Amino acid sequence: MIKSIAIHSHKGGVGKTTIAINMAVSLAKQGKNVCLFDFDFIGPNLFTFFKDNDIKKYLNDFFWNKVPISECLINAKEIMNLDGNLYVGFANPSSDSINKFLELSSNQAMKMLTDIFQLRSVLQKEPYNIDYLILDTTPGLAIQTVNSFLVADTILFIIKFSNSDIDGTVELISGLLNSLTAEMAVVANNIPEEVILSDNELLNIEKLIIERIQTQIDTNVNFLGWLPNDHSLQLIEYNNAINRLKGCDTRRTIHTLDIPMHPITIGIGKIISKIK
Amino acid sequence: MRADNVKVYAVYIITTDGRPMLSQIFQSPADIPENTLLAALLTSLQIVTKDLMKEENTAEKFTMKGNTYHFKSFGKFFVVLVTDEETTPHMIINRIGWQFLKEFDNQINNWMGKQDDFSDFKPRLCTIISKVARIDESRSLKPAKILDPIQLYKLEKELKNTAKSLLFFKEATIHEICENIGEDELLVKENIDKLVKLGFIGYYKKNKVKYYFC
């Protein structure tokens, strides 16, 4: 049975896509068959974790141009040397494609939702046999976000550690809880590295978050864990960007693939074990 | 006139002063008017045409939403037949009218307005019509609203799985939905009825099986 997880956030830039790709790779490394979709059609970002040459067609082609899904997915198993299959579907970052989603009509959104339900069913069967479907959603609450929510078994909310994001996320979950049947869980991202050196401090943070979530929202909303920030990543990303400007076909760092012993990789592993 | 190709959607028997006596609707109630309103419309039409033409019962038919309403007076009542053809199936109307008159002549004079009094005649209606015409028993109902993601999101939680399943199938029977979502048939039936009432789901009948769609 396929398990679908929507990775969501109240606002952009909280590390949603980074967590989505890291989770997908981690699961595929464990031999699971995973499908990862960039459903952030307004601000596509997943493609930055892959080289240009890897990407042939987009999910947009499946939804609007009737291109078979098999042509819109890449299997990253070989590229990344994974044990399980990792099928990835990208959102088209072109301005025309983004505009189309900004003007999405009710009928188009309904057609898209029907396609997603059927796609989920297709992915469960041969040749895909997908165990996990991970959806990188559009932040906030757009019509295409609702599509992701409706197909998800679990919605994982990523909180970046700032007051506005915590407050916004708490509000968002409270509002969604009455309308959705999916399980909801929270992950705290970007906890300063200095803090995680102290177990006591971490326990205090966890306690505070759980208290906030469960008293203000609902006891059924679980806190799945935290992920540290990575100061060294800034330099790596900078170098990647420079290389790209120089015309090299580069991709961004995926901790669970490139740095197996990094605290982010370990944190992702712990989160996955709780979702399973 | 042979009326093999005529499709009959509904029959009404209405007193000449505008009170509905009997109605048998074969198609969707949403596509066919409610009998009290139809009776009122018919009575008004008769009054207006009488004033215009200086003669009684001159109006014989009118068309609404592609359906033609044929009517004929039998003195104390009108027979109204709703069909997909503009040509009036006189034979059917006459048979219904005369048989109704023969059976209920005395009751019509003393009728107190209770529609159940004539309900025994409903099976006879079907027999008369099906001898010479086709009855559209699909009772199809088109959804009045689009079940888009926002509407689905706003639906009460209990209805969501059923609605999602229908979106997945595009059209399905209650049994198929139950198998898909693994829920109890009675519960799914209840949810489907609610969704139909909300206007998100339509249905049609084929070979006595009801198919739902959105």
Short mmCIF file of C-alpha atoms in Angstrom, two decimals:
data_model
loop_
_atom_site.label_atom_id
_atom_site.label_comp_id
_atom_site.label_asym_id
_atom_site.label_seq_id
_atom_site.Cartn_x
_atom_site.Cartn_y
_atom_site.Cartn_z
CA MET A 1 0.00 0.00 0.00
CA ILE A 2 1.38 3.36 -1.04
CA LYS A 3 1.88 5.99 1.66
CA SER A 4 1.70 9.57 0.49
CA ILE A 5 3.36 12.36 2.41
CA ALA A 6 2.88 16.04 1.61
CA ILE A 7 5.77 18.20 2.78
CA HIS A 8 4.31 21.59 3.48
CA SER A 9 5.09 24.93 5.06
CA HIS A 10 3.24 28.05 6.01
CA LYS A 11 5.66 30.15 3.94
CA GLY A 12 8.48 29.62 1.47
CA GLY A 13 12.18 29.26 2.21
CA VAL A 14 11.90 27.01 5.26
CA GLY A 15 13.71 24.03 3.68
CA LYS A 16 10.67 22.11 2.48
CA THR A 17 12.20 20.93 -0.80
CA THR A 18 15.53 20.12 0.88
CA ILE A 19 13.74 17.93 3.41
CA ALA A 20 11.59 16.32 0.68
CA ILE A 21 14.57 15.26 -1.47
CA ASN A 22 16.56 14.12 1.57
CA MET A 23 13.68 11.99 2.82
CA ALA A 24 13.11 10.51 -0.64
CA VAL A 25 16.79 9.60 -1.05
CA SER A 26 17.01 8.19 2.47
CA LEU A 27 13.99 5.92 1.88
CA ALA A 28 15.32 4.77 -1.51
CA LYS A 29 18.68 4.01 0.12
CA GLN A 30 16.77 1.69 2.44
CA GLY A 31 15.49 -0.18 -0.61
CA LYS A 32 12.04 1.44 -0.74
CA ASN A 33 10.48 2.44 -4.02
CA VAL A 34 9.87 6.15 -3.80
CA CYS A 35 8.21 8.71 -6.01
CA LEU A 36 8.96 12.37 -5.41
CA PHE A 37 6.87 15.08 -7.09
CA ASP A 38 7.55 18.76 -7.22
CA PHE A 39 4.01 20.04 -6.69
CA ASP A 40 5.23 23.55 -6.04
CA PHE A 41 4.16 24.68 -9.49
CA ILE A 42 4.36 28.34 -8.48
CA GLY A 43 7.94 28.20 -7.20
CA PRO A 44 9.56 25.03 -8.56
CA ASN A 45 12.84 24.20 -6.89
CA LEU A 46 13.32 20.43 -6.90
CA PHE A 47 15.14 20.54 -10.24
CA THR A 48 18.06 22.37 -8.55
CA PHE A 49 18.97 19.08 -6.84
CA PHE A 50 19.48 17.41 -10.22
CA LYS A 51 21.66 18.13 -13.19
CA ASP A 52 20.02 19.70 -16.24
CA ASN A 53 20.80 16.66 -18.35
CA ASP A 54 18.72 14.47 -16.02
CA ILE A 55 15.48 16.32 -16.72
CA LYS A 56 13.56 15.62 -19.93
CA LYS A 57 9.89 16.40 -19.38
CA TYR A 58 7.85 17.94 -16.57
CA LEU A 59 4.76 17.01 -14.59
CA ASN A 60 3.12 19.98 -16.33
CA ASP A 61 3.33 17.93 -19.54
CA PHE A 62 1.45 15.10 -17.86
CA PHE A 63 -1.32 17.32 -16.52
CA TRP A 64 -1.85 19.63 -19.50
CA ASN A 65 -0.37 17.95 -22.58
CA LYS A 66 -1.42 14.34 -21.98
CA VAL A 67 2.17 13.10 -22.04
CA PRO A 68 2.31 9.64 -20.37
CA ILE A 69 3.62 9.76 -16.81
CA SER A 70 6.42 7.34 -17.72
CA GLU A 71 7.91 10.08 -19.93
CA CYS A 72 7.63 12.72 -17.22
CA LEU A 73 9.55 10.84 -14.54
CA ILE A 74 13.22 10.09 -14.17
CA ASN A 75 14.46 7.15 -12.14
CA ALA A 76 17.39 8.39 -10.04
CA LYS A 77 18.32 4.90 -8.84
CA GLU A 78 21.31 4.58 -11.19
CA ILE A 79 22.44 8.22 -11.00
CA MET A 80 22.46 8.15 -7.20
CA ASN A 81 23.37 4.49 -6.75
CA LEU A 82 20.31 3.74 -4.61
CA ASP A 83 18.92 0.37 -3.54
CA GLY A 84 15.29 1.22 -4.33
CA ASN A 85 13.82 3.13 -7.23
CA LEU A 86 13.50 6.87 -6.88
CA TYR A 87 11.16 8.27 -9.51
CA VAL A 88 11.17 12.05 -9.65
CA GLY A 89 8.69 14.33 -11.39
CA PHE A 90 9.62 17.98 -11.78
CA ALA A 91 7.53 21.13 -12.03
CA ASN A 92 8.38 23.32 -14.99
CA PRO A 93 10.11 26.52 -13.83
CA SER A 94 9.31 28.49 -17.02
CA SER A 95 7.25 31.65 -16.54
CA ASP A 96 4.54 30.40 -18.92
CA SER A 97 4.06 27.26 -16.85
CA ILE A 98 3.96 29.21 -13.59
CA ASN A 99 1.43 31.66 -15.06
CA LYS A 100 -0.84 28.79 -16.02
CA PHE A 101 -1.01 27.73 -12.37
CA LEU A 102 -1.60 31.28 -11.20
CA GLU A 103 -4.71 31.35 -13.38
CA LEU A 104 -5.93 27.83 -12.59
CA SER A 105 -9.72 27.53 -12.99
CA SER A 106 -12.00 25.32 -10.87
CA ASN A 107 -12.44 22.93 -13.77
CA GLN A 108 -8.70 22.65 -14.37
CA ALA A 109 -8.06 22.11 -10.66
CA MET A 110 -10.73 19.39 -10.58
CA LYS A 111 -9.25 17.68 -13.64
CA MET A 112 -5.84 17.86 -12.04
CA LEU A 113 -7.13 16.34 -8.81
CA THR A 114 -8.78 13.49 -10.71
CA ASP A 115 -5.50 12.89 -12.54
CA ILE A 116 -3.61 12.84 -9.24
CA PHE A 117 -5.96 10.27 -7.72
CA GLN A 118 -5.56 8.07 -10.78
CA LEU A 119 -1.81 8.62 -10.87
CA ARG A 120 -1.55 7.51 -7.26
CA SER A 121 -3.34 4.32 -8.21
CA VAL A 122 -1.03 3.75 -11.20
CA LEU A 123 2.07 4.25 -9.04
CA GLN A 124 0.94 1.52 -6.66
CA LYS A 125 1.10 -1.06 -9.41
CA GLU A 126 3.70 -2.55 -11.77
CA PRO A 127 6.15 -1.37 -13.00
CA TYR A 128 6.39 1.27 -10.24
CA ASN A 129 5.28 -0.54 -7.05
CA ILE A 130 5.79 2.67 -5.13
CA ASP A 131 5.95 2.46 -1.32
CA TYR A 132 6.19 6.19 -0.65
CA LEU A 133 4.83 9.11 -2.64
CA ILE A 134 6.37 12.38 -1.45
CA LEU A 135 4.83 15.65 -2.57
CA ASP A 136 6.74 18.90 -2.29
CA THR A 137 3.81 21.31 -2.04
CA THR A 138 3.18 24.97 -2.83
CA PRO A 139 3.56 26.88 0.49
CA GLY A 140 0.54 28.55 2.11
CA LEU A 141 -2.90 27.56 0.92
CA ALA A 142 -3.28 27.74 -2.86
CA ILE A 143 -5.68 25.59 -4.89
CA GLN A 144 -2.86 23.26 -5.97
CA THR A 145 -1.80 22.93 -2.31
CA VAL A 146 -5.28 21.67 -1.53
CA ASN A 147 -4.81 19.03 -4.24
CA SER A 148 -1.70 17.79 -2.45
CA PHE A 149 -3.50 17.75 0.89
CA LEU A 150 -6.39 15.75 -0.50
CA VAL A 151 -4.16 13.01 -1.85
CA ALA A 152 -1.87 12.84 1.20
CA ASP A 153 -2.06 10.35 4.06
CA THR A 154 0.29 12.47 6.14
CA ILE A 155 1.01 16.19 5.96
CA LEU A 156 4.38 17.11 7.34
CA PHE A 157 4.63 20.78 8.29
CA ILE A 158 8.09 22.27 8.31
CA ILE A 159 8.65 25.06 10.81
CA LYS A 160 11.66 27.29 10.50
CA PHE A 161 12.60 28.51 13.90
CA SER A 162 11.29 32.04 13.95
CA ASN A 163 8.25 33.38 15.81
CA SER A 164 6.25 34.36 12.75
CA ASP A 165 6.68 30.93 11.21
CA ILE A 166 5.68 29.07 14.38
CA ASP A 167 2.60 31.26 14.86
CA GLY A 168 1.65 31.03 11.19
CA THR A 169 2.04 27.25 11.12
CA VAL A 170 -0.01 26.79 14.28
CA GLU A 171 -2.79 28.88 12.71
CA LEU A 172 -2.57 26.98 9.43
CA ILE A 173 -2.77 23.55 11.05
CA SER A 174 -5.65 24.62 13.30
CA GLY A 175 -7.59 25.69 10.23
CA LEU A 176 -6.82 22.55 8.25
CA LEU A 177 -7.52 20.12 11.04
CA ASN A 178 -11.28 20.49 10.76
CA SER A 179 -11.27 19.94 7.02
CA LEU A 180 -8.77 17.20 6.32
CA THR A 181 -8.60 13.52 7.09
CA ALA A 182 -4.81 13.23 6.70
CA GLU A 183 -2.54 12.79 9.72
CA MET A 184 -0.61 15.93 10.56
CA ALA A 185 2.89 16.21 11.96
CA VAL A 186 5.49 18.89 12.52
CA VAL A 187 9.26 19.04 11.98
CA ALA A 188 11.36 21.92 13.24
CA ASN A 189 14.08 22.97 10.83
CA ASN A 190 17.15 25.16 11.16
CA ILE A 191 17.83 24.62 14.85
CA PRO A 192 21.23 26.34 15.44
CA GLU A 193 24.11 23.89 15.54
CA GLU A 194 25.34 25.48 18.80
CA VAL A 195 22.11 24.48 20.54
CA ILE A 196 22.14 20.84 19.57
CA LEU A 197 25.42 20.33 21.41
CA SER A 198 23.39 20.31 24.59
CA ASP A 199 20.93 17.45 25.06
CA ASN A 200 19.15 19.35 27.82
CA GLU A 201 18.56 22.35 25.62
CA LEU A 202 17.19 20.14 22.86
CA LEU A 203 14.83 18.40 25.25
CA ASN A 204 13.60 21.80 26.39
CA ILE A 205 13.00 22.89 22.80
CA GLU A 206 11.12 19.68 22.01
CA LYS A 207 9.00 20.07 25.12
CA LEU A 208 8.15 23.66 24.26
CA ILE A 209 7.17 22.75 20.69
CA ILE A 210 5.04 19.79 21.72
CA GLU A 211 3.34 21.88 24.37
CA ARG A 212 2.57 24.61 21.86
CA ILE A 213 1.29 22.22 19.20
CA GLN A 214 -0.75 19.98 21.43
CA THR A 215 -2.31 22.64 23.62
CA GLN A 216 -3.03 25.13 20.85
CA ILE A 217 -3.92 22.72 18.07
CA ASP A 218 -4.65 19.11 18.88
CA THR A 219 -3.07 16.21 20.71
CA ASN A 220 -3.19 14.18 17.49
CA VAL A 221 -0.68 16.48 15.78
CA ASN A 222 2.70 14.88 16.39
CA PHE A 223 6.11 16.47 16.64
CA LEU A 224 8.49 14.27 14.65
CA GLY A 225 11.79 15.94 15.42
CA TRP A 226 14.19 18.67 14.50
CA LEU A 227 16.89 19.29 11.92
CA PRO A 228 19.99 21.42 12.51
CA ASN A 229 21.14 24.20 10.22
CA ASP A 230 24.39 23.68 8.40
CA HIS A 231 26.74 26.65 8.26
CA SER A 232 29.10 24.80 5.93
CA LEU A 233 26.25 24.44 3.46
CA GLN A 234 26.32 28.15 2.70
CA LEU A 235 29.81 27.84 1.27
CA ILE A 236 28.94 24.64 -0.63
CA GLU A 237 25.83 26.26 -2.13
CA TYR A 238 27.84 29.37 -3.00
CA ASN A 239 30.43 27.28 -4.83
CA ASN A 240 27.67 25.37 -6.63
CA ALA A 241 26.10 28.65 -7.74
CA ILE A 242 29.46 29.97 -9.00
CA ASN A 243 30.08 26.75 -10.91
CA ARG A 244 26.63 27.01 -12.45
CA LEU A 245 27.30 30.61 -13.50
CA LYS A 246 30.46 29.32 -15.17
CA GLY A 247 28.31 26.94 -17.21
CA CYS A 248 28.90 23.70 -15.30
CA ASP A 249 25.97 21.30 -15.02
CA THR A 250 25.91 21.02 -11.22
CA ARG A 251 23.39 20.01 -8.61
CA ARG A 252 22.81 21.08 -5.01
CA THR A 253 23.98 18.98 -2.06
CA ILE A 254 21.70 16.21 -0.80
CA HIS A 255 22.89 15.40 2.71
CA THR A 256 21.44 11.88 2.86
CA LEU A 257 23.30 11.07 -0.36
CA ASP A 258 26.47 13.14 -0.15
CA ILE A 259 27.20 13.43 3.61
CA PRO A 260 25.93 10.24 5.28
CA MET A 261 27.17 11.06 8.80
CA HIS A 262 25.95 14.66 8.86
CA PRO A 263 23.50 15.57 11.69
CA ILE A 264 20.92 16.47 8.99
CA THR A 265 21.17 12.96 7.54
CA ILE A 266 20.78 11.46 11.01
CA GLY A 267 17.85 13.76 11.78
CA ILE A 268 16.09 12.80 8.52
CA GLY A 269 16.55 9.12 9.41
CA LYS A 270 14.88 9.67 12.79
CA ILE A 271 11.95 11.53 11.22
CA ILE A 272 11.41 8.77 8.65
CA SER A 273 11.40 6.09 11.34
CA LYS A 274 8.56 7.94 13.07
CA ILE A 275 6.54 8.33 9.87
CA LYS A 276 6.79 4.66 8.94
CA MET B 1 -49.92 7.23 -34.58
CA ARG B 2 -47.17 4.81 -33.63
CA ALA B 3 -44.93 6.42 -31.09
CA ASP B 4 -42.11 3.88 -30.83
CA ASN B 5 -39.43 6.53 -30.92
CA VAL B 6 -41.04 8.90 -28.45
CA LYS B 7 -39.30 9.04 -25.09
CA VAL B 8 -41.66 9.83 -22.22
CA TYR B 9 -40.13 11.61 -19.25
CA ALA B 10 -43.20 12.30 -17.10
CA VAL B 11 -46.99 12.21 -16.90
CA TYR B 12 -49.18 14.54 -14.88
CA ILE B 13 -52.92 14.52 -14.31
CA ILE B 14 -54.15 17.90 -13.18
CA THR B 15 -57.67 19.19 -12.47
CA THR B 16 -58.88 21.93 -14.79
CA ASP B 17 -58.81 24.35 -11.84
CA GLY B 18 -55.09 23.64 -11.34
CA ARG B 19 -54.77 20.96 -8.61
CA PRO B 20 -52.29 18.11 -9.21
CA MET B 21 -54.02 14.72 -8.93
CA LEU B 22 -51.31 12.35 -10.00
CA SER B 23 -47.78 12.59 -11.28
CA GLN B 24 -45.32 10.00 -12.45
CA ILE B 25 -41.83 11.28 -13.18
CA PHE B 26 -39.52 8.88 -14.96
CA GLN B 27 -36.53 11.18 -15.30
CA SER B 28 -34.60 13.36 -12.90
CA PRO B 29 -36.83 15.51 -10.68
CA ALA B 30 -34.26 18.28 -11.24
CA ASP B 31 -34.99 18.35 -14.97
CA ILE B 32 -38.78 18.04 -14.67
CA PRO B 33 -40.84 20.67 -12.86
CA GLU B 34 -42.57 20.01 -9.56
CA ASN B 35 -46.24 19.12 -10.18
CA THR B 36 -47.84 22.01 -8.23
CA LEU B 37 -45.84 24.58 -10.17
CA LEU B 38 -46.60 22.85 -13.44
CA ALA B 39 -50.31 22.75 -12.59
CA ALA B 40 -50.23 26.48 -11.87
CA LEU B 41 -48.42 27.19 -15.11
CA LEU B 42 -50.83 25.08 -17.11
CA THR B 43 -53.91 26.71 -15.55
CA SER B 44 -52.52 30.20 -16.20
CA LEU B 45 -51.74 29.23 -19.77
CA GLN B 46 -55.29 27.98 -20.32
CA ILE B 47 -56.77 31.19 -18.88
CA VAL B 48 -54.54 33.41 -21.02
CA THR B 49 -55.16 31.46 -24.24
CA LYS B 50 -58.91 31.43 -23.54
CA ASP B 51 -58.83 35.24 -23.22
CA LEU B 52 -56.78 35.58 -26.38
CA MET B 53 -58.58 33.06 -28.57
CA LYS B 54 -62.09 33.37 -27.06
CA GLU B 55 -62.24 29.60 -27.00
CA GLU B 56 -61.39 26.97 -24.35
CA ASN B 57 -58.43 24.54 -24.39
CA THR B 58 -56.73 25.93 -27.47
CA ALA B 59 -53.17 25.58 -26.06
CA GLU B 60 -51.90 22.07 -26.74
CA LYS B 61 -48.19 22.07 -25.99
CA PHE B 62 -45.16 24.11 -25.03
CA THR B 63 -41.42 23.42 -24.87
CA MET B 64 -39.05 23.97 -21.94
CA LYS B 65 -35.37 22.95 -21.74
CA GLY B 66 -35.79 20.78 -24.83
CA ASN B 67 -38.73 18.82 -23.39
CA THR B 68 -42.19 19.20 -24.89
CA TYR B 69 -45.23 19.34 -22.60
CA HIS B 70 -48.29 18.00 -24.45
CA PHE B 71 -51.65 18.45 -22.77
CA LYS B 72 -55.26 17.62 -23.42
CA SER B 73 -58.43 18.32 -21.49
CA PHE B 74 -60.80 15.51 -20.54
CA GLY B 75 -63.44 17.83 -19.13
CA LYS B 76 -62.60 17.58 -15.44
CA PHE B 77 -58.87 17.18 -15.78
CA PHE B 78 -55.88 17.55 -18.05
CA VAL B 79 -53.40 14.88 -19.01
CA VAL B 80 -49.90 16.28 -19.45
CA LEU B 81 -47.26 14.19 -21.14
CA VAL B 82 -43.60 15.28 -21.19
CA THR B 83 -41.63 13.91 -24.15
CA ASP B 84 -38.54 14.55 -26.23
CA GLU B 85 -40.62 14.92 -29.41
CA GLU B 86 -42.60 17.93 -30.58
CA THR B 87 -45.18 15.72 -32.31
CA THR B 88 -47.98 15.04 -29.86
CA PRO B 89 -48.51 11.32 -29.11
CA HIS B 90 -52.31 11.64 -29.16
CA MET B 91 -52.88 7.92 -28.79
CA ILE B 92 -51.03 7.75 -25.47
CA ILE B 93 -52.69 10.86 -24.09
CA ASN B 94 -56.14 9.61 -25.11
CA ARG B 95 -55.62 6.16 -23.62
CA ILE B 96 -54.42 7.63 -20.32
CA GLY B 97 -57.24 10.15 -20.23
CA TRP B 98 -60.09 7.76 -21.02
CA GLN B 99 -58.86 4.98 -18.76
CA PHE B 100 -58.36 7.41 -15.88
CA LEU B 101 -61.83 8.78 -16.42
CA LYS B 102 -63.32 5.31 -16.61
CA GLU B 103 -61.69 4.25 -13.36
CA PHE B 104 -62.08 7.38 -11.24
CA ASP B 105 -65.10 9.20 -12.68
CA ASN B 106 -67.01 9.24 -9.41
CA GLN B 107 -64.00 10.00 -7.25
CA ILE B 108 -62.97 12.97 -9.39
CA ASN B 109 -66.25 14.76 -8.65
CA ASN B 110 -65.88 14.40 -4.88
CA TRP B 111 -62.10 14.60 -4.72
CA MET B 112 -60.78 16.42 -1.61
CA GLY B 113 -57.25 16.99 -2.89
CA LYS B 114 -55.46 13.90 -1.58
CA GLN B 115 -53.03 12.77 -4.31
CA ASP B 116 -52.68 9.25 -2.86
CA ASP B 117 -56.27 8.58 -3.92
CA PHE B 118 -55.11 7.93 -7.47
CA SER B 119 -51.74 6.33 -6.87
CA ASP B 120 -53.09 2.87 -7.83
CA PHE B 121 -53.23 4.17 -11.38
CA LYS B 122 -49.43 4.62 -11.61
CA PRO B 123 -48.61 1.06 -12.74
CA ARG B 124 -51.38 1.37 -15.36
CA LEU B 125 -49.73 4.53 -16.66
CA CYS B 126 -46.49 2.67 -17.25
CA THR B 127 -48.29 -0.18 -19.00
CA ILE B 128 -50.17 2.16 -21.31
CA ILE B 129 -47.07 4.16 -22.22
CA SER B 130 -44.67 1.25 -22.64
CA LYS B 131 -46.99 -0.38 -25.16
CA VAL B 132 -46.41 2.40 -27.66
CA ALA B 133 -43.50 4.51 -26.47
CA ARG B 134 -40.23 4.31 -24.55
CA ILE B 135 -40.12 5.38 -20.94
CA ASP B 136 -36.91 7.07 -19.88
CA GLU B 137 -36.36 5.48 -16.50
CA SER B 138 -32.74 6.50 -16.14
CA ARG B 139 -33.82 9.13 -13.61
CA SER B 140 -30.58 10.81 -14.47
CA LEU B 141 -29.49 13.79 -12.44
CA LYS B 142 -26.71 16.08 -13.46
CA PRO B 143 -24.55 17.58 -10.72
CA ALA B 144 -25.42 21.22 -10.11
CA LYS B 145 -21.98 22.19 -8.82
CA ILE B 146 -18.39 21.39 -9.72
CA LEU B 147 -16.61 19.28 -7.12
CA ASP B 148 -13.33 21.15 -7.43
CA PRO B 149 -10.50 20.85 -4.86
CA ILE B 150 -11.73 23.82 -2.83
CA GLN B 151 -15.26 22.42 -2.58
CA LEU B 152 -13.83 19.01 -1.70
CA TYR B 153 -11.64 20.63 0.92
CA LYS B 154 -14.64 22.44 2.42
CA LEU B 155 -16.80 19.30 2.59
CA GLU B 156 -17.43 17.82 6.02
CA LYS B 157 -14.78 15.22 6.84
CA GLU B 158 -17.16 12.25 6.74
CA LEU B 159 -18.02 12.91 3.08
CA LYS B 160 -14.47 13.37 1.85
CA ASN B 161 -13.48 9.75 1.22
CA THR B 162 -16.65 9.02 -0.74
CA ALA B 163 -16.21 12.18 -2.81
CA LYS B 164 -12.53 11.44 -3.45
CA SER B 165 -13.38 7.93 -4.56
CA LEU B 166 -15.91 9.26 -7.06
CA LEU B 167 -13.35 11.70 -8.43
CA PHE B 168 -10.99 8.77 -8.86
CA PHE B 169 -13.53 6.59 -10.69
CA LYS B 170 -15.24 9.46 -12.55
CA GLU B 171 -18.38 7.30 -12.32
CA ALA B 172 -19.10 4.38 -10.01
CA THR B 173 -21.69 2.29 -8.23
CA ILE B 174 -22.03 2.34 -4.46
CA HIS B 175 -20.52 -1.14 -4.37
CA GLU B 176 -17.40 0.03 -6.27
CA ILE B 177 -16.97 2.99 -3.93
CA CYS B 178 -17.29 0.72 -0.86
CA GLU B 179 -14.61 -1.60 -2.23
CA ASN B 180 -12.35 1.34 -3.03
CA ILE B 181 -12.48 3.04 0.35
CA GLY B 182 -13.24 0.01 2.49
CA GLU B 183 -16.25 1.56 4.17
CA ASP B 184 -19.63 0.14 5.06
CA GLU B 185 -22.25 0.18 2.27
CA LEU B 186 -24.91 1.87 4.39
CA LEU B 187 -22.53 4.64 5.37
CA VAL B 188 -21.41 5.19 1.78
CA LYS B 189 -25.04 5.27 0.61
CA GLU B 190 -25.78 7.90 3.26
CA ASN B 191 -22.77 9.97 2.16
CA ILE B 192 -23.71 9.66 -1.50
CA ASP B 193 -27.24 10.89 -0.74
CA LYS B 194 -25.80 13.88 1.09
CA LEU B 195 -23.47 14.67 -1.82
CA VAL B 196 -26.39 14.39 -4.26
CA LYS B 197 -28.42 16.78 -2.10
CA LEU B 198 -25.49 19.19 -2.00
CA GLY B 199 -25.50 19.12 -5.80
CA PHE B 200 -21.96 17.76 -6.27
CA ILE B 201 -22.97 14.34 -7.57
CA GLY B 202 -25.24 13.24 -10.35
CA TYR B 203 -26.49 9.80 -11.24
CA TYR B 204 -28.11 7.74 -13.93
CA LYS B 205 -29.59 4.27 -14.14
CA LYS B 206 -28.45 1.63 -16.59
CA ASN B 207 -29.75 -1.95 -16.54
CA LYS B 208 -31.32 -1.25 -13.15
CA VAL B 209 -27.93 -0.25 -11.69
CA LYS B 210 -27.41 3.28 -10.42
CA TYR B 211 -24.16 4.97 -11.46
CA TYR B 212 -22.95 8.10 -9.67
CA PHE B 213 -20.70 10.72 -11.21
CA CYS B 214 -19.38 14.22 -10.60
#
